mmCIF file of C-alpha atoms in Angstrom:
data_model
loop_
_atom_site.group_PDB
_atom_site.id
_atom_site.type_symbol
_atom_site.label_atom_id
_atom_site.label_comp_id
_atom_site.label_asym_id
_atom_site.label_seq_id
_atom_site.Cartn_x
_atom_site.Cartn_y
_atom_site.Cartn_z
ATOM 1 C CA MET W 1 -9.363 -5.945 -4.347
ATOM 2 C CA ASP W 2 -8.318 -4.168 -1.279
ATOM 3 C CA GLN W 3 -10.839 -2.135 0.713
ATOM 4 C CA ILE W 4 -10.265 1.633 0.319
ATOM 5 C CA PHE W 5 -10.906 3.934 3.200
ATOM 6 C CA LYS W 6 -11.020 7.872 3.310
ATOM 7 C CA LYS W 7 -11.361 10.468 5.958
ATOM 8 C CA PRO W 8 -14.217 12.507 6.408
ATOM 9 C CA GLU W 9 -12.067 15.633 5.359
ATOM 10 C CA ASP W 10 -11.942 14.068 1.955
ATOM 11 C CA SER W 11 -15.506 14.685 1.639
ATOM 12 C CA GLU W 12 -15.643 18.079 2.848
ATOM 13 C CA ILE W 13 -17.438 20.846 0.808
ATOM 14 C CA ILE W 14 -18.107 24.628 1.842
ATOM 15 C CA LEU W 15 -20.509 26.368 -0.563
ATOM 16 C CA THR W 16 -20.873 30.345 0.226
ATOM 17 C CA GLU W 17 -23.542 32.161 -1.704
ATOM 18 C CA LEU W 18 -24.580 35.867 -1.126
ATOM 19 C CA MET W 19 -28.589 35.865 -0.507
ATOM 20 C CA LEU W 20 -30.340 38.050 -3.118
ATOM 21 C CA PRO W 21 -33.755 39.506 -3.378
ATOM 22 C CA SER W 22 -34.926 36.756 -5.877
ATOM 23 C CA HIS W 23 -34.532 34.198 -3.000
ATOM 24 C CA SER W 24 -36.801 35.909 -0.732
ATOM 25 C CA ASN W 25 -40.393 34.821 0.299
ATOM 26 C CA PHE W 26 -43.262 37.070 0.686
ATOM 27 C CA SER W 27 -42.086 38.367 3.978
ATOM 28 C CA GLY W 28 -38.717 39.197 2.843
ATOM 29 C CA LYS W 29 -36.794 36.340 4.315
ATOM 30 C CA ILE W 30 -34.922 33.896 2.235
ATOM 31 C CA HIS W 31 -37.109 31.143 1.292
ATOM 32 C CA GLY W 32 -36.623 27.693 3.027
ATOM 33 C CA GLY W 33 -36.955 25.931 -0.484
ATOM 34 C CA PHE W 34 -34.234 27.627 -1.794
ATOM 35 C CA ILE W 35 -32.061 26.603 1.335
ATOM 36 C CA LEU W 36 -33.097 23.076 0.893
ATOM 37 C CA SER W 37 -31.860 23.223 -2.625
ATOM 38 C CA LEU W 38 -28.624 24.428 -1.784
ATOM 39 C CA MET W 39 -28.355 21.796 1.138
ATOM 40 C CA ASP W 40 -29.023 18.872 -1.634
ATOM 41 C CA LYS W 41 -26.245 20.250 -3.877
ATOM 42 C CA ALA W 42 -23.839 20.455 -0.874
ATOM 43 C CA ALA W 43 -24.777 16.880 0.193
ATOM 44 C CA PHE W 44 -24.510 15.883 -3.570
ATOM 45 C CA ALA W 45 -21.018 17.505 -3.957
ATOM 46 C CA SER W 46 -19.948 15.786 -0.706
ATOM 47 C CA ALA W 47 -20.884 12.191 -1.316
ATOM 48 C CA SER W 48 -19.984 12.514 -4.833
ATOM 49 C CA LYS W 49 -16.668 13.791 -3.781
ATOM 50 C CA PHE W 50 -16.094 10.993 -1.326
ATOM 51 C CA SER W 51 -17.369 8.152 -3.224
ATOM 52 C CA GLY W 52 -16.094 9.236 -6.815
ATOM 53 C CA GLU W 53 -19.450 8.500 -8.233
ATOM 54 C CA TYR W 54 -22.573 10.372 -8.917
ATOM 55 C CA CYS W 55 -25.068 10.319 -5.975
ATOM 56 C CA VAL W 56 -28.745 10.472 -5.580
ATOM 57 C CA THR W 57 -30.491 11.613 -2.509
ATOM 58 C CA ALA W 58 -32.480 8.839 -0.880
ATOM 59 C CA SER W 59 -33.780 10.712 1.974
ATOM 60 C CA VAL W 60 -33.403 13.900 4.400
ATOM 61 C CA ASN W 61 -33.566 13.930 7.997
ATOM 62 C CA ARG W 62 -35.549 16.509 9.614
ATOM 63 C CA VAL W 63 -34.668 20.272 8.948
ATOM 64 C CA ASP W 64 -35.537 22.706 11.741
ATOM 65 C CA PHE W 65 -35.097 26.177 10.437
ATOM 66 C CA LEU W 66 -33.559 28.136 13.685
ATOM 67 C CA ASN W 67 -33.014 31.479 12.506
ATOM 68 C CA SER W 68 -34.242 33.260 9.504
ATOM 69 C CA ILE W 69 -32.001 34.399 6.739
ATOM 70 C CA GLU W 70 -32.056 38.028 5.572
ATOM 71 C CA VAL W 71 -31.456 39.373 1.887
ATOM 72 C CA GLY W 72 -28.000 40.599 1.569
ATOM 73 C CA GLU W 73 -26.575 38.005 4.136
ATOM 74 C CA LEU W 74 -23.606 35.515 3.005
ATOM 75 C CA LEU W 75 -24.999 31.884 3.464
ATOM 76 C CA THR W 76 -22.290 29.191 4.162
ATOM 77 C CA LEU W 77 -23.132 25.611 3.894
ATOM 78 C CA ARG W 78 -20.468 23.178 5.418
ATOM 79 C CA ALA W 79 -20.878 19.387 4.338
ATOM 80 C CA GLN W 80 -19.176 16.147 5.199
ATOM 81 C CA VAL W 81 -19.813 12.347 5.126
ATOM 82 C CA ASN W 82 -20.378 11.187 8.750
ATOM 83 C CA TYR W 83 -21.487 7.626 7.888
ATOM 84 C CA VAL W 84 -20.776 5.051 5.060
ATOM 85 C CA GLY W 85 -22.745 1.767 4.508
ATOM 86 C CA ASN W 86 -22.320 -0.429 1.369
ATOM 87 C CA SER W 87 -23.487 2.324 -1.091
ATOM 88 C CA SER W 88 -25.031 4.611 1.015
ATOM 89 C CA MET W 89 -23.654 7.743 2.874
ATOM 90 C CA VAL W 90 -25.045 10.089 5.614
ATOM 91 C CA VAL W 91 -23.878 13.694 4.825
ATOM 92 C CA GLY W 92 -24.173 16.235 7.742
ATOM 93 C CA ILE W 93 -24.689 19.759 6.491
ATOM 94 C CA ARG W 94 -24.471 22.926 8.864
ATOM 95 C CA VAL W 95 -25.669 26.245 7.488
ATOM 96 C CA GLU W 96 -24.958 29.391 8.940
ATOM 97 C CA SER W 97 -25.708 33.078 7.807
ATOM 98 C CA GLN W 98 -23.404 36.064 8.187
ATOM 99 C CA ASN W 99 -24.380 39.718 8.323
ATOM 100 C CA ILE W 100 -21.804 41.531 6.013
ATOM 101 C CA ARG W 101 -21.924 44.774 7.838
ATOM 102 C CA THR W 102 -21.696 43.459 11.227
ATOM 103 C CA GLY W 103 -19.933 40.105 11.074
ATOM 104 C CA GLU W 104 -22.661 38.514 13.216
ATOM 105 C CA VAL W 105 -22.872 34.586 12.400
ATOM 106 C CA LYS W 106 -25.969 32.841 13.005
ATOM 107 C CA HIS W 107 -26.544 29.068 12.900
ATOM 108 C CA CYS W 108 -29.590 28.671 10.614
ATOM 109 C CA ASN W 109 -30.021 24.938 10.500
ATOM 110 C CA SER W 110 -28.548 21.385 10.445
ATOM 111 C CA SER W 111 -29.817 18.418 8.646
ATOM 112 C CA TYR W 112 -28.463 14.797 7.576
ATOM 113 C CA PHE W 113 -28.979 13.774 3.901
ATOM 114 C CA SER W 114 -28.838 9.935 3.137
ATOM 115 C CA MET W 115 -27.045 9.694 -0.373
ATOM 116 C CA VAL W 116 -26.686 6.520 -2.386
ATOM 117 C CA ALA W 117 -23.785 6.248 -5.135
ATOM 118 C CA LYS W 118 -24.945 4.911 -8.500
ATOM 119 C CA ASP W 119 -23.219 3.645 -11.665
ATOM 120 C CA GLU W 120 -24.127 4.614 -15.227
ATOM 121 C CA ASN W 121 -26.898 1.969 -15.080
ATOM 122 C CA GLY W 122 -28.535 3.409 -11.940
ATOM 123 C CA LYS W 123 -27.214 0.282 -9.812
ATOM 124 C CA GLY W 124 -25.741 1.028 -6.195
ATOM 125 C CA VAL W 125 -21.946 1.116 -6.059
ATOM 126 C CA LYS W 126 -19.704 0.078 -3.358
ATOM 127 C CA VAL W 127 -18.427 3.211 -1.500
ATOM 128 C CA PRO W 128 -14.933 3.447 0.396
ATOM 129 C CA GLY W 129 -14.869 2.894 4.231
ATOM 130 C CA LEU W 130 -14.670 5.740 6.571
ATOM 131 C CA ILE W 131 -11.607 6.407 8.976
ATOM 132 C CA ILE W 132 -12.687 7.899 12.117
ATOM 133 C CA SER W 133 -9.959 9.395 14.128
ATOM 134 C CA ASP W 134 -11.783 11.386 16.990
ATOM 135 C CA LYS W 135 -14.539 11.333 19.306
ATOM 136 C CA ASN W 136 -16.873 13.690 17.232
ATOM 137 C CA GLY W 137 -16.272 11.248 14.042
ATOM 138 C CA ILE W 138 -17.403 8.362 16.497
ATOM 139 C CA ARG W 139 -20.658 10.394 17.790
ATOM 140 C CA ARG W 140 -21.705 11.309 14.070
ATOM 141 C CA PHE W 141 -21.122 7.541 12.948
ATOM 142 C CA LEU W 142 -23.258 6.198 15.902
ATOM 143 C CA ARG W 143 -25.929 8.842 15.758
ATOM 144 C CA SER W 144 -26.249 7.504 12.078
ATOM 145 C CA ILE W 145 -26.417 4.041 12.957
ATOM 146 C CA LYS W 146 -29.121 4.922 15.666
ATOM 147 C CA HIS W 147 -31.164 6.951 13.179
ATOM 148 C CA ILE W 148 -30.973 4.298 10.546
ATOM 149 C CA LYS W 149 -32.162 1.551 13.022
ATOM 150 C CA MET W 150 -34.955 3.752 14.264
ATOM 151 C CA ARG W 151 -36.080 4.654 10.762
ATOM 152 C CA ASN W 152 -36.392 0.839 9.691
ATOM 153 C CA LYS W 153 -38.378 0.003 13.129
ATOM 154 C CA ARG W 154 -40.499 2.761 12.350
ATOM 155 C CA LYS W 155 -40.978 1.681 8.809
ATOM 156 C CA ILE W 156 -41.871 -1.833 9.921
ATOM 157 C CA GLU W 157 -43.943 -0.715 12.943
ATOM 158 C CA PHE W 158 -46.437 1.360 10.934
ATOM 159 C CA SER W 159 -46.480 -0.488 7.381
ATOM 160 C CA ALA W 160 -50.085 -1.230 6.416
ATOM 161 C CA GLU W 161 -49.436 -4.924 6.990
ATOM 162 C CA ASN W 162 -48.165 -4.621 10.572
ATOM 163 C CA PHE W 163 -50.141 -1.822 11.763
ATOM 164 C CA GLU W 164 -52.539 -2.395 14.665
ATOM 165 C CA ALA W 165 -54.692 0.749 15.444
ATOM 166 C CA GLU W 166 -55.998 -0.885 18.543
ATOM 167 C CA LYS W 167 -52.802 -0.586 20.333
ATOM 168 C CA TYR W 168 -52.273 3.099 19.735
ATOM 169 C CA LYS W 169 -55.974 4.280 20.816
ATOM 170 C CA ASP W 170 -55.173 5.234 24.296
ATOM 171 C CA VAL W 171 -52.027 6.909 23.126
ATOM 172 C CA LEU W 172 -54.017 9.398 20.862
ATOM 173 C CA LYS W 173 -56.520 10.647 23.586
ATOM 174 C CA ASP W 174 -54.036 13.199 24.749
ATOM 175 C CA TYR W 175 -54.025 14.814 21.155
ATOM 176 C CA ASN W 176 -56.252 17.183 19.237
ATOM 177 C CA VAL W 177 -57.891 14.297 17.114
ATOM 178 C CA LYS W 178 -61.209 12.397 17.297
ATOM 179 C CA ILE W 179 -61.183 8.776 16.268
ATOM 180 C CA GLU W 180 -64.288 7.613 14.656
ATOM 181 C CA ILE W 181 -63.362 3.983 13.518
#
């Protein structure tokens, strides 16, 4: 069977939702957990659209909340696949809020969700390859490769079997920690 390839645009998802008082936290701003839930929905939709399979969230890269979101603002999430492996995909998500009255748009956060395509038995399913046609696409793909390699290296370095605390005692002297081993 021939390999299928798709463009990142084939995975593009745009979700827009009005932020309601029921979405707010105690300070009256939109709750970060609600935003994360919307981001997960966007990642699922993008990866599933691209792969043609149901997808699950395997991991989430860091999420830095850059600007608070107010009740009454429109929140727009843009998601698309930036990287594909065998059954995995990295979906980039950008979140922006817009003040309806002033039209001001704020970048609230961006993140990367690692998603895995699964069959009806929960087994990983091969996903289409990715067609990259611009420098931004290459940059995003390579960024994902680097992140995956760094994550795997960190996982090995700090595994219970491989960790050597003695190697890090000098590093920790500059931090607000007291080691009593």
